[in-house]
């Protein structure tokens, strides 16, 4: 689904945030990305949908080189849902409006069709009674689940998560992880940057360790956690586990 070939990203001429990343994300995989703060995890994730434009290297999405300047990136970006640490819901729109906005504007769905789909998604996450509430009336965990639902309403082929639970109170982390686990079970292709090692272990099909803008280790969760090879990964795991 996604192929990343020797991607570099340099900020301000000197800061090498990504230093030669090569990997691929296959359909149905749940790839979990971990690593110390500042190791380039967000830059990597954001480069997958070209929110960060690589300084060099190529990214193929569903066979198309999206780093090619001639490509209409918006068309491809629609197929990649993204969920951030902060929910970025529109505060002056209701939950239903937040969810239906892009499907109506971008996907050219009718209001009725978009609302029907939104209500189905809300039912799925048990938040249908919040349809006419505003974001400020929801808890952090509810807001993040709505942010995920909003992405799903665009019917993406892949979902990108950047520390989706890092800004939540501890008691709300579980409900968001449970929804992500459900998505994974339903076959969604996912790339997840997180510090939740339990999620990585239980839900991930592959775990990537980034350090200093490079992928230092990449393995299935069992191997990754029980037999880490890179010394920096061993050190990292000794701190977080
Ligand atoms: P992580 O998500 O692993 O914490 P980031 O990808 O956010 O790491 O950052 C990697 C490095 O790139 C850091 O040194 C960070 O300060 C730098 N960086 C990230 N975004 C920018 C930016 N827009 N401008 C300048 N430097 C940036
Ligand atoms: Mg980050």
Tab-separated table of N, CA and C in Angstrom, residues 66-175:
chain	number	residue	atom	x	y	z
A	66	UNK	N	3.867	9.549	-5.039
A	66	UNK	CA	3.222	10.805	-4.617
A	66	UNK	C	4.239	11.916	-4.367
A	67	UNK	N	5.535	11.575	-4.404
A	67	UNK	CA	6.540	12.630	-4.298
A	67	UNK	C	6.814	13.277	-5.658
A	68	UNK	N	6.212	12.712	-6.700
A	68	UNK	CA	6.299	13.317	-8.027
A	68	UNK	C	5.485	14.619	-8.028
A	69	UNK	N	6.140	15.721	-8.394
A	69	UNK	CA	5.504	17.044	-8.325
A	69	UNK	C	4.222	17.143	-9.175
A	70	UNK	N	4.130	16.262	-10.169
A	70	UNK	CA	2.975	16.346	-11.077
A	70	UNK	C	1.714	15.691	-10.494
A	71	UNK	N	1.900	14.984	-9.385
A	71	UNK	CA	0.764	14.257	-8.785
A	71	UNK	C	-0.143	15.215	-8.010
A	72	UNK	N	-1.448	14.998	-8.134
A	72	UNK	CA	-2.407	15.768	-7.339
A	72	UNK	C	-2.518	15.124	-5.960
A	73	UNK	N	-1.778	15.693	-4.997
A	73	UNK	CA	-1.664	15.034	-3.689
A	73	UNK	C	-3.003	14.985	-2.957
A	74	UNK	N	-3.848	15.987	-3.127
A	74	UNK	CA	-5.139	16.011	-2.413
A	74	UNK	C	-5.957	14.758	-2.701
A	75	UNK	N	-5.905	14.339	-3.937
A	75	UNK	CA	-6.657	13.170	-4.363
A	75	UNK	C	-6.217	11.921	-3.603
A	76	UNK	N	-4.914	11.801	-3.351
A	76	UNK	CA	-4.390	10.635	-2.651
A	76	UNK	C	-4.532	10.791	-1.139
A	77	UNK	N	-4.365	12.019	-0.673
A	77	UNK	CA	-4.433	12.284	0.763
A	77	UNK	C	-5.806	11.918	1.349
A	78	UNK	N	-6.840	12.091	0.516
A	78	UNK	CA	-8.198	11.713	0.944
A	78	UNK	C	-8.286	10.262	1.371
A	79	UNK	N	-7.388	9.449	0.829
A	79	UNK	CA	-7.432	8.007	1.108
A	79	UNK	C	-6.624	7.642	2.351
A	80	UNK	N	-5.999	8.673	2.952
A	80	UNK	CA	-5.207	8.440	4.160
A	80	UNK	C	-5.789	9.262	5.296
A	81	UNK	N	-6.414	8.583	6.250
A	81	UNK	CA	-6.947	9.293	7.410
A	81	UNK	C	-5.817	9.592	8.374
A	82	UNK	N	-5.908	10.744	9.051
A	82	UNK	CA	-4.856	11.043	10.027
A	82	UNK	C	-5.472	11.519	11.337
A	83	UNK	N	-4.981	10.973	12.427
A	83	UNK	CA	-5.462	11.355	13.749
A	83	UNK	C	-4.261	11.808	14.573
A	84	UNK	N	-4.376	12.991	15.166
A	84	UNK	CA	-3.268	13.594	15.893
A	84	UNK	C	-3.492	13.472	17.401
A	85	UNK	N	-2.469	13.872	18.122
A	85	UNK	CA	-2.535	13.916	19.579
A	85	UNK	C	-3.668	14.841	20.040
A	86	UNK	N	-3.763	15.989	19.392
A	86	UNK	CA	-4.853	16.924	19.701
A	86	UNK	C	-5.911	16.774	18.618
A	87	UNK	N	-7.153	16.846	19.074
A	87	UNK	CA	-8.232	16.298	18.261
A	87	UNK	C	-8.574	17.147	17.040
A	88	UNK	N	-8.300	18.452	17.114
A	88	UNK	CA	-8.556	19.332	15.965
A	88	UNK	C	-9.998	19.268	15.463
A	89	UNK	N	-10.959	19.119	16.376
A	89	UNK	CA	-12.355	19.219	15.954
A	89	UNK	C	-12.707	20.705	15.834
A	90	UNK	N	-13.659	21.022	14.963
A	90	UNK	CA	-14.084	22.422	14.834
A	90	UNK	C	-14.994	22.764	16.018
A	91	UNK	N	-14.576	23.719	16.863
A	91	UNK	CA	-15.307	23.956	18.112
A	91	UNK	C	-16.726	24.501	17.912
A	92	UNK	N	-16.929	25.223	16.822
A	92	UNK	CA	-18.245	25.853	16.633
A	92	UNK	C	-19.178	25.029	15.766
A	93	UNK	N	-18.792	23.806	15.495
A	93	UNK	CA	-19.670	22.900	14.743
A	93	UNK	C	-20.059	21.727	15.642
A	94	UNK	N	-21.248	21.206	15.404
A	94	UNK	CA	-21.672	20.042	16.194
A	94	UNK	C	-20.837	18.827	15.782
A	95	UNK	N	-20.972	17.782	16.580
A	95	UNK	CA	-20.269	16.535	16.266
A	95	UNK	C	-20.679	16.041	14.879
A	96	UNK	N	-21.982	16.066	14.624
A	96	UNK	CA	-22.471	15.599	13.322
A	96	UNK	C	-21.888	16.444	12.182
A	97	UNK	N	-21.856	17.770	12.382
A	97	UNK	CA	-21.290	18.658	11.348
A	97	UNK	C	-19.799	18.401	11.153
A	98	UNK	N	-19.095	18.162	12.274
A	98	UNK	CA	-17.669	17.853	12.180
A	98	UNK	C	-17.425	16.625	11.307
A	99	UNK	N	-18.297	15.621	11.485
A	99	UNK	CA	-18.089	14.361	10.762
A	99	UNK	C	-18.502	14.471	9.292
A	100	UNK	N	-19.549	15.245	9.013
A	100	UNK	CA	-20.097	15.258	7.647
A	100	UNK	C	-19.450	16.307	6.744
A	101	UNK	N	-18.709	17.229	7.336
A	101	UNK	CA	-18.139	18.341	6.565
A	101	UNK	C	-17.332	17.883	5.344
A	102	UNK	N	-16.319	17.055	5.594
A	102	UNK	CA	-15.456	16.634	4.482
A	102	UNK	C	-16.177	15.711	3.489
A	103	UNK	N	-16.951	14.731	3.980
A	103	UNK	CA	-17.681	13.897	3.006
A	103	UNK	C	-18.583	14.721	2.069
A	104	UNK	N	-19.203	15.788	2.598
A	104	UNK	CA	-20.069	16.620	1.756
A	104	UNK	C	-19.218	17.484	0.812
A	105	UNK	N	-18.189	18.145	1.389
A	105	UNK	CA	-17.403	19.087	0.580
A	105	UNK	C	-16.466	18.402	-0.394
A	106	UNK	N	-15.786	17.378	0.099
A	106	UNK	CA	-14.718	16.766	-0.699
A	106	UNK	C	-15.236	15.576	-1.501
A	107	UNK	N	-16.030	14.746	-0.829
A	107	UNK	CA	-16.547	13.543	-1.486
A	107	UNK	C	-17.848	13.813	-2.238
A	108	UNK	N	-18.372	15.030	-2.085
A	108	UNK	CA	-19.603	15.438	-2.786
A	108	UNK	C	-20.782	14.530	-2.463
A	109	UNK	N	-20.827	14.092	-1.199
A	109	UNK	CA	-21.987	13.311	-0.776
A	109	UNK	C	-23.142	14.268	-0.471
A	110	UNK	N	-24.374	13.769	-0.596
A	110	UNK	CA	-25.515	14.586	-0.191
A	110	UNK	C	-25.509	14.680	1.326
A	111	UNK	N	-26.138	15.733	1.851
A	111	UNK	CA	-26.199	15.925	3.302
A	111	UNK	C	-26.850	14.703	3.956
A	112	UNK	N	-27.923	14.227	3.349
A	112	UNK	CA	-28.677	13.093	3.910
A	112	UNK	C	-27.784	11.850	3.989
A	113	UNK	N	-27.089	11.589	2.889
A	113	UNK	CA	-26.242	10.404	2.820
A	113	UNK	C	-25.107	10.498	3.844
A	114	UNK	N	-24.490	11.698	3.901
A	114	UNK	CA	-23.370	11.896	4.832
A	114	UNK	C	-23.847	11.751	6.273
A	115	UNK	N	-25.036	12.259	6.579
A	115	UNK	CA	-25.547	12.186	7.946
A	115	UNK	C	-25.933	10.759	8.318
A	116	UNK	N	-26.454	10.041	7.361
A	116	UNK	CA	-26.822	8.646	7.612
A	116	UNK	C	-25.559	7.844	7.959
A	117	UNK	N	-24.522	8.055	7.146
A	117	UNK	CA	-23.260	7.349	7.382
A	117	UNK	C	-22.656	7.769	8.724
A	118	UNK	N	-22.706	9.078	9.018
A	118	UNK	CA	-22.149	9.581	10.279
A	118	UNK	C	-22.867	8.951	11.470
A	119	UNK	N	-24.182	8.839	11.400
A	119	UNK	CA	-24.942	8.246	12.505
A	119	UNK	C	-24.596	6.769	12.677
A	120	UNK	N	-24.370	6.080	11.574
A	120	UNK	CA	-23.967	4.672	11.666
A	120	UNK	C	-22.613	4.546	12.370
A	121	UNK	N	-21.681	5.430	11.988
A	121	UNK	CA	-20.362	5.409	12.618
A	121	UNK	C	-20.464	5.771	14.100
A	122	UNK	N	-21.317	6.742	14.421
A	122	UNK	CA	-21.488	7.141	15.817
A	122	UNK	C	-22.066	5.995	16.644
A	123	UNK	N	-22.986	5.263	16.047
A	123	UNK	CA	-23.551	4.092	16.731
A	123	UNK	C	-22.465	3.063	17.010
A	124	UNK	N	-21.626	2.887	16.024
A	124	UNK	CA	-20.527	1.920	16.136
A	124	UNK	C	-19.651	2.208	17.355
A	125	UNK	N	-19.437	3.484	17.655
A	125	UNK	CA	-18.588	3.835	18.796
A	125	UNK	C	-19.423	4.222	20.020
A	126	UNK	N	-20.727	4.039	19.917
A	126	UNK	CA	-21.603	4.290	21.063
A	126	UNK	C	-21.737	5.749	21.444
A	127	UNK	N	-21.607	6.638	20.449
A	127	UNK	CA	-21.700	8.067	20.755
A	127	UNK	C	-22.817	8.758	19.964
A	128	UNK	N	-23.805	7.973	19.552
A	128	UNK	CA	-24.856	8.572	18.718
A	128	UNK	C	-25.626	9.668	19.458
A	129	UNK	N	-25.687	9.571	20.800
A	129	UNK	CA	-26.435	10.612	21.538
A	129	UNK	C	-25.676	11.943	21.584
A	130	UNK	N	-24.425	11.936	21.083
A	130	UNK	CA	-23.635	13.177	21.073
A	130	UNK	C	-23.702	13.901	19.723
A	131	UNK	N	-24.485	13.393	18.797
A	131	UNK	CA	-24.505	13.947	17.433
A	131	UNK	C	-24.701	15.465	17.409
A	132	UNK	N	-25.554	15.957	18.286
A	132	UNK	CA	-25.874	17.389	18.233
A	132	UNK	C	-25.192	18.190	19.333
A	133	UNK	N	-24.236	17.544	20.008
A	133	UNK	CA	-23.431	18.260	21.002
A	133	UNK	C	-22.278	18.975	20.304
A	134	UNK	N	-21.617	19.849	21.045
A	134	UNK	CA	-20.414	20.505	20.546
A	134	UNK	C	-19.186	19.850	21.194
A	135	UNK	N	-18.036	19.944	20.533
A	135	UNK	CA	-16.836	19.295	21.065
A	135	UNK	C	-16.566	19.618	22.533
A	136	UNK	N	-16.816	20.873	22.955
A	136	UNK	CA	-16.521	21.258	24.342
A	136	UNK	C	-17.363	20.481	25.352
A	137	UNK	N	-18.444	19.871	24.884
A	137	UNK	CA	-19.318	19.119	25.797
A	137	UNK	C	-18.897	17.652	25.932
A	138	UNK	N	-17.795	17.296	25.268
A	138	UNK	CA	-17.333	15.902	25.298
A	138	UNK	C	-16.060	15.765	26.120
A	139	UNK	N	-15.836	14.589	26.647
A	139	UNK	CA	-14.574	14.297	27.336
A	139	UNK	C	-13.465	14.142	26.293
A	140	UNK	N	-12.225	14.152	26.761
A	140	UNK	CA	-11.094	13.986	25.851
A	140	UNK	C	-11.151	12.685	25.069
A	141	UNK	N	-11.505	11.623	25.761
A	141	UNK	CA	-11.586	10.310	25.105
A	141	UNK	C	-12.684	10.276	24.056
A	142	UNK	N	-13.819	10.913	24.384
A	142	UNK	CA	-14.918	10.985	23.413
A	142	UNK	C	-14.506	11.818	22.199
A	143	UNK	N	-13.822	12.932	22.452
A	143	UNK	CA	-13.368	13.791	21.339
A	143	UNK	C	-12.422	13.033	20.414
A	144	UNK	N	-11.521	12.265	21.020
A	144	UNK	CA	-10.577	11.543	20.179
A	144	UNK	C	-11.290	10.452	19.381
A	145	UNK	N	-12.287	9.808	19.988
A	145	UNK	CA	-13.034	8.801	19.229
A	145	UNK	C	-13.813	9.456	18.089
A	146	UNK	N	-14.318	10.673	18.327
A	146	UNK	CA	-14.994	11.403	17.248
A	146	UNK	C	-13.995	11.759	16.138
A	147	UNK	N	-12.790	12.156	16.534
A	147	UNK	CA	-11.766	12.486	15.525
A	147	UNK	C	-11.471	11.262	14.651
A	148	UNK	N	-11.475	10.088	15.270
A	148	UNK	CA	-11.246	8.857	14.499
A	148	UNK	C	-12.433	8.593	13.567
A	149	UNK	N	-13.631	8.759	14.107
A	149	UNK	CA	-14.843	8.567	13.304
A	149	UNK	C	-14.858	9.538	12.117
A	150	UNK	N	-14.460	10.774	12.386
A	150	UNK	CA	-14.431	11.773	11.312
A	150	UNK	C	-13.499	11.331	10.179
A	151	UNK	N	-12.368	10.775	10.547
A	151	UNK	CA	-11.458	10.258	9.522
A	151	UNK	C	-12.077	9.086	8.770
A	152	UNK	N	-12.735	8.203	9.523
A	152	UNK	CA	-13.330	7.016	8.901
A	152	UNK	C	-14.440	7.383	7.918
A	153	UNK	N	-15.099	8.513	8.169
A	153	UNK	CA	-16.201	8.942	7.293
A	153	UNK	C	-15.714	9.220	5.869
A	154	UNK	N	-14.407	9.420	5.732
A	154	UNK	CA	-13.839	9.642	4.397
A	154	UNK	C	-13.449	8.324	3.724
A	155	UNK	N	-13.758	7.231	4.399
A	155	UNK	CA	-13.498	5.892	3.874
A	155	UNK	C	-12.044	5.728	3.387
A	156	UNK	N	-11.103	5.959	4.318
A	156	UNK	CA	-9.681	5.884	3.935
A	156	UNK	C	-9.228	4.434	3.713
A	157	UNK	N	-8.149	4.283	2.979
A	157	UNK	CA	-7.538	2.964	2.786
A	157	UNK	C	-6.527	2.663	3.890
A	158	UNK	N	-6.027	3.730	4.506
A	158	UNK	CA	-5.053	3.574	5.587
A	158	UNK	C	-5.299	4.679	6.608
A	159	UNK	N	-5.050	4.347	7.879
A	159	UNK	CA	-5.201	5.339	8.948
A	159	UNK	C	-3.850	5.572	9.604
A	160	UNK	N	-3.488	6.839	9.739
A	160	UNK	CA	-2.225	7.214	10.373
A	160	UNK	C	-2.539	7.857	11.725
A	161	UNK	N	-1.916	7.359	12.780
A	161	UNK	CA	-2.168	7.873	14.132
A	161	UNK	C	-0.869	8.406	14.715
A	162	UNK	N	-0.875	9.660	15.151
A	162	UNK	CA	0.319	10.213	15.807
A	162	UNK	C	0.040	10.442	17.292
A	163	UNK	N	0.484	9.524	18.107
A	163	UNK	CA	0.287	9.583	19.560
A	163	UNK	C	-1.144	9.962	19.930
A	164	UNK	N	-2.117	9.151	19.478
A	164	UNK	CA	-3.518	9.519	19.668
A	164	UNK	C	-3.983	9.541	21.119
A	165	UNK	N	-3.218	8.915	22.023
A	165	UNK	CA	-3.667	8.881	23.422
A	165	UNK	C	-2.776	9.700	24.353
A	166	UNK	N	-1.760	10.374	23.788
A	166	UNK	CA	-0.778	11.046	24.649
A	166	UNK	C	-1.340	12.253	25.397
A	167	UNK	N	-2.405	12.854	24.857
A	167	UNK	CA	-2.939	14.051	25.512
A	167	UNK	C	-4.125	13.725	26.426
A	168	UNK	N	-4.415	12.431	26.575
A	168	UNK	CA	-5.618	12.042	27.324
A	168	UNK	C	-5.314	11.748	28.786
A	169	UNK	N	-6.313	11.999	29.643
A	169	UNK	CA	-6.219	11.535	31.023
A	169	UNK	C	-6.151	10.013	30.995
A	170	UNK	N	-5.400	9.446	31.930
A	170	UNK	CA	-5.155	7.989	31.903
A	170	UNK	C	-6.429	7.148	31.792
A	171	UNK	N	-7.501	7.576	32.445
A	171	UNK	CA	-8.708	6.730	32.449
A	171	UNK	C	-9.411	6.735	31.095
A	172	UNK	N	-8.970	7.589	30.171
A	172	UNK	CA	-9.623	7.655	28.861
A	172	UNK	C	-8.809	7.003	27.759
A	173	UNK	N	-7.618	6.581	28.104
A	173	UNK	CA	-6.736	5.973	27.107
A	173	UNK	C	-7.347	4.672	26.566
A	174	UNK	N	-7.907	3.884	27.474
A	174	UNK	CA	-8.419	2.566	27.115
A	174	UNK	C	-9.497	2.593	26.050
A	175	UNK	N	-10.428	3.546	26.172
A	175	UNK	CA	-11.553	3.579	25.217
A	175	UNK	C	-11.067	3.915	23.798
